Tab-separated table of C-alpha atoms in Angstrom:
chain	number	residue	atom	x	y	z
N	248	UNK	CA	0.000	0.000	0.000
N	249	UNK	CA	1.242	3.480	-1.030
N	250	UNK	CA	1.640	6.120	1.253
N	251	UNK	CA	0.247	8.449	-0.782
N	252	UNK	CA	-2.696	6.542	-0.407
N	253	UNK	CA	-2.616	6.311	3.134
N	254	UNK	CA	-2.351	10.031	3.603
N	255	UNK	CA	-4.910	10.760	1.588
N	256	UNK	CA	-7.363	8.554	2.044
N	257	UNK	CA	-6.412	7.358	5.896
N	258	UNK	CA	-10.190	7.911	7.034
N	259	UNK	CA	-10.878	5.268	4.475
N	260	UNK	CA	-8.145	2.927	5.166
N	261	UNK	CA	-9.156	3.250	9.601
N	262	UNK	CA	-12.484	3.105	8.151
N	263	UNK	CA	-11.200	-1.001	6.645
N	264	UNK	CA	-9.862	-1.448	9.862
N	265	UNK	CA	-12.582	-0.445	12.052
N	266	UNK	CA	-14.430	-3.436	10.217
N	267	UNK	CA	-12.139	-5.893	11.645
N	268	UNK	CA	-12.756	-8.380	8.571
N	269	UNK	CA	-11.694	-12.086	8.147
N	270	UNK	CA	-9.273	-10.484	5.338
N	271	UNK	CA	-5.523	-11.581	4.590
N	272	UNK	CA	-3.200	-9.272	4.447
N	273	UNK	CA	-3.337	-9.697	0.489
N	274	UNK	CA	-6.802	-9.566	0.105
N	275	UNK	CA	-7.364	-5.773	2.599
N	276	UNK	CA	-4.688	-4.826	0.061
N	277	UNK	CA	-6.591	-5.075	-2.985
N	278	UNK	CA	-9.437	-3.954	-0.929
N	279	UNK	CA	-7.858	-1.000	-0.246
N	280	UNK	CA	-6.617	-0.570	-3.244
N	281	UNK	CA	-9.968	-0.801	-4.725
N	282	UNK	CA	-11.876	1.761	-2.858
N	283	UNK	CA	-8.656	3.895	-3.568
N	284	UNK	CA	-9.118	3.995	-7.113
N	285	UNK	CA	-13.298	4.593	-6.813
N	286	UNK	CA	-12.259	7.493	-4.899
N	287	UNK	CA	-9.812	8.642	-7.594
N	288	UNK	CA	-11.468	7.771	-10.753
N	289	UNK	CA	-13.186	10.473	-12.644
N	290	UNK	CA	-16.457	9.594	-15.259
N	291	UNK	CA	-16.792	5.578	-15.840
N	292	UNK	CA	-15.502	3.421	-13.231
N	293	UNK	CA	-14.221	0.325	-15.034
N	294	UNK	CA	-11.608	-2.158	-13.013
N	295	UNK	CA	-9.193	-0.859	-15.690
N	296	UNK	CA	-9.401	2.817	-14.707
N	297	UNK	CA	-9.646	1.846	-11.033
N	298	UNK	CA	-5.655	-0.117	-11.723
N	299	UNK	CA	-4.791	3.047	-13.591
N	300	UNK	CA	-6.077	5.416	-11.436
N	301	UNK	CA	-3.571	3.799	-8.567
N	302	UNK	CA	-0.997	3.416	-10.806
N	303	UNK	CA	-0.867	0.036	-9.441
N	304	UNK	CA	1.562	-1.915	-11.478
N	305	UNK	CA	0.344	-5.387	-10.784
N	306	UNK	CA	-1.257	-7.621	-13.422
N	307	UNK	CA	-5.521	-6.856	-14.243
N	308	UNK	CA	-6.241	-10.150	-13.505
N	309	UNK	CA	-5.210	-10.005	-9.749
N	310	UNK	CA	-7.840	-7.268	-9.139
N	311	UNK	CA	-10.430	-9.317	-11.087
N	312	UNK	CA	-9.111	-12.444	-9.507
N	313	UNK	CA	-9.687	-10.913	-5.966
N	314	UNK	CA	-13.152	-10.041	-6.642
N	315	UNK	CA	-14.525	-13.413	-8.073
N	316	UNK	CA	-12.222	-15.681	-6.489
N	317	UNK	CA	-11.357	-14.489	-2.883
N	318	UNK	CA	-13.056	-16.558	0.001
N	319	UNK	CA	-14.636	-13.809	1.387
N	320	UNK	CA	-18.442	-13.425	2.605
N	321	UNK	CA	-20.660	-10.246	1.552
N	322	UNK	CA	-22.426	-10.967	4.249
N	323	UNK	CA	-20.315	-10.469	7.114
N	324	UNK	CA	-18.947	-7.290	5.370
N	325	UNK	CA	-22.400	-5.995	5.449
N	326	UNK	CA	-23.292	-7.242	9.221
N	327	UNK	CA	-19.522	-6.061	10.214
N	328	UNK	CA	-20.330	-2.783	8.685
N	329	UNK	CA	-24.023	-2.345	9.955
N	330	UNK	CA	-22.187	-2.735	13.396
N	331	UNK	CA	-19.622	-0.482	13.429
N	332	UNK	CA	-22.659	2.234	11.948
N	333	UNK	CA	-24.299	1.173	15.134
N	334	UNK	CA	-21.497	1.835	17.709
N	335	UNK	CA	-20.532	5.175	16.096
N	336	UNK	CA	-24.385	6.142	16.418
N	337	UNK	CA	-23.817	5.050	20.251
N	338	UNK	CA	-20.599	6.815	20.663
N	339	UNK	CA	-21.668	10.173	19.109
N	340	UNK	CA	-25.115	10.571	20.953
N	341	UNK	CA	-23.451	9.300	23.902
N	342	UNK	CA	-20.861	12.141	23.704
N	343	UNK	CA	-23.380	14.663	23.324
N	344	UNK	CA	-25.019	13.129	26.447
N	345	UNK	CA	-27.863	12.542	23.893
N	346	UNK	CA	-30.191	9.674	26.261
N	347	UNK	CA	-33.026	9.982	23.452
N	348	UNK	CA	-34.037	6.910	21.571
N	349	UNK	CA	-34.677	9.314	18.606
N	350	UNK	CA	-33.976	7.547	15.272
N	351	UNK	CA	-35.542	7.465	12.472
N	352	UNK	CA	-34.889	4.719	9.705
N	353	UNK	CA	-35.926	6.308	5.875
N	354	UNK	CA	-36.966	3.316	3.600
N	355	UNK	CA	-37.387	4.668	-0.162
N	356	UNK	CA	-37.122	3.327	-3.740
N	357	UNK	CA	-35.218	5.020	-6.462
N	358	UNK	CA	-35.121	4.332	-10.557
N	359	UNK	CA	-31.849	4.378	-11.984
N	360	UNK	CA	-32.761	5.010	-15.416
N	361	UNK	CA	-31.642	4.192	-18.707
N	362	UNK	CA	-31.453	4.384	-21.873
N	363	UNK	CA	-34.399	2.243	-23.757
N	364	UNK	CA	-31.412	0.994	-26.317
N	365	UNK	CA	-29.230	-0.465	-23.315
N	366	UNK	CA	-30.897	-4.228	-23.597
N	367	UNK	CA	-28.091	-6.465	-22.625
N	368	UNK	CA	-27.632	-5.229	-18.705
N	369	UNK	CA	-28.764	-7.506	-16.042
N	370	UNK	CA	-32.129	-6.088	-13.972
N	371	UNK	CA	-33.152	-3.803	-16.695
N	372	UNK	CA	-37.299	-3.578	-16.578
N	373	UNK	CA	-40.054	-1.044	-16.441
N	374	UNK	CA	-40.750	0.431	-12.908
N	375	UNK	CA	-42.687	3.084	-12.177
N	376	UNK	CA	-40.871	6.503	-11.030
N	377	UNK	CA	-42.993	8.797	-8.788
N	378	UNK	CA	-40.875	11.772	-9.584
N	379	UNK	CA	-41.740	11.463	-13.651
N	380	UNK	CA	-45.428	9.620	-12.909
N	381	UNK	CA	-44.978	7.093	-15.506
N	382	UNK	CA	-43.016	3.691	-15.659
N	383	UNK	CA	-39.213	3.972	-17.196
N	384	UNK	CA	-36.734	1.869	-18.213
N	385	UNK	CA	-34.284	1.251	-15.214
N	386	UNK	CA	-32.704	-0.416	-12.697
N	387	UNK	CA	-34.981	-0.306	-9.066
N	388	UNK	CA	-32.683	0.370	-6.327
N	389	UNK	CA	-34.466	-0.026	-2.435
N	390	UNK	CA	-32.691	2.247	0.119
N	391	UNK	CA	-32.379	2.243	4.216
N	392	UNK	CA	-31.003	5.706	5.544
N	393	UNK	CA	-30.110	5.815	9.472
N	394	UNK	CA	-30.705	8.863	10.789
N	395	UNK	CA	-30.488	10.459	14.180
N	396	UNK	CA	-30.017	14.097	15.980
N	397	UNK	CA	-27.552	15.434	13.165
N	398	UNK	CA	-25.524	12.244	12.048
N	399	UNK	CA	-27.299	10.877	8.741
N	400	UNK	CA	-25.547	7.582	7.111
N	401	UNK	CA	-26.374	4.956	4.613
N	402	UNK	CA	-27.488	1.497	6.279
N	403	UNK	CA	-28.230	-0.616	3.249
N	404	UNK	CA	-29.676	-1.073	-0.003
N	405	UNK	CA	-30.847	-3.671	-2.500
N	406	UNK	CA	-31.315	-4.414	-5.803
N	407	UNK	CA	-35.225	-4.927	-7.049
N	408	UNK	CA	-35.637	-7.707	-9.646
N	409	UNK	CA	-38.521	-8.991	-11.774
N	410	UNK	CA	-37.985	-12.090	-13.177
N	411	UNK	CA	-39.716	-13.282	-16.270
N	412	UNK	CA	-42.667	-10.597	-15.664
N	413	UNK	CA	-42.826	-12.271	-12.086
N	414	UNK	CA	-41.767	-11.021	-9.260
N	415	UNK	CA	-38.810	-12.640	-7.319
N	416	UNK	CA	-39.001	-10.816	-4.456
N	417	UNK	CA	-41.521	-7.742	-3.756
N	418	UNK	CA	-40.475	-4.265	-2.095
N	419	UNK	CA	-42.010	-4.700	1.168
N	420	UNK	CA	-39.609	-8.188	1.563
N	421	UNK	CA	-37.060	-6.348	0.530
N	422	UNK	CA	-37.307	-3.290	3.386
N	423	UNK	CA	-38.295	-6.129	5.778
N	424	UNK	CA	-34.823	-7.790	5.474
N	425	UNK	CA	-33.096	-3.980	5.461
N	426	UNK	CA	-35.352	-3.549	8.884
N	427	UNK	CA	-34.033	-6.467	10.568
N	428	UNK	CA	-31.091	-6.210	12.730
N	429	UNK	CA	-29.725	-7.792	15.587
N	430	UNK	CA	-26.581	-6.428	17.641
């Protein structure tokens, strides 16, 4: 890992650490270096522009490599995540001597439309958008937004599907699973 990158970026990299994941030294490497080049890379993020973007001189296959072949679990990034969010919710009100069980969870569904000619992207469908009263061609993105006194932070999100004209899983099953936490 670069210094540079370190310096810049060291909220992200304690951020990683925080986490504590089940990563090998290797493998919070390319992590880092990863989230390094999102943060750098300007217009379309490709892996290629993220290993540019670093100036990274290793091989594009180890960066593709570590994201379809490295034993690690989604799920416990998410759950380690969702805890640390937790715990700095804690910490914060706690330091404010905030004693108020005041927070609000924000459950909403967004279209991230497209262009009708893009065909051959997974999850395209018509879904209707509130903000343009009509149903458009896009992806359906569900959202969970934590938010208490004045700290405000992402919780999770998910992916809305319809498969074959069916759905595989409606909206309300989807914010259920966001909704359910245990610490």
């Amino acid at each position: 890992m670069s210094n540079l990158m370190v310096a810049f970026h060291s909220s992200i990299v304690k951020f990683v650490f925080a986490l504590n994941l089940l990563l090998s030294r290797p493998q919070r490497h390319h992590l880092l270096a990863f989230l390094h080049g999102i943060v750098l890379c300007e217009g379309r993020v490709t892996i290629s522009q993220i290993r540019r973007s670093t100036n990274h001189d290793r091989d594009l296959s180890c960066m593709t490599r570590f994201l379809q072949e490295s034993p690690w679990c989604s799920k416990h990034v998410t759950n380690q995540r969702l805890s640390y969010l937790m715990e700095t919710i804690r910490w914060m009100r706690a330091k404010r001597g905030d004693t108020r069980p005041i927070t609000f969870l924000i459950l909403d569904d967004t279209q991230c439309k497209k262009e009708r000619s893009t065909v051959k992207m997974e999850g395209l469908d018509f879904h209707y958008s509130h903000s343009e009263g009509k149903s458009i061609w896009s992806h359906s993105l569900v959202t969970a937004h934590v938010v208490t006194g004045d700290l405000s932070v992402a919780w999770d999100f998910r992916s809305y599907f319809r498969k074959e004209g069916r759905l595989n899983s409606s909206k309300p099953t989807l914010l259920h699973q966001m909704n359910t936490y245990t610490s």
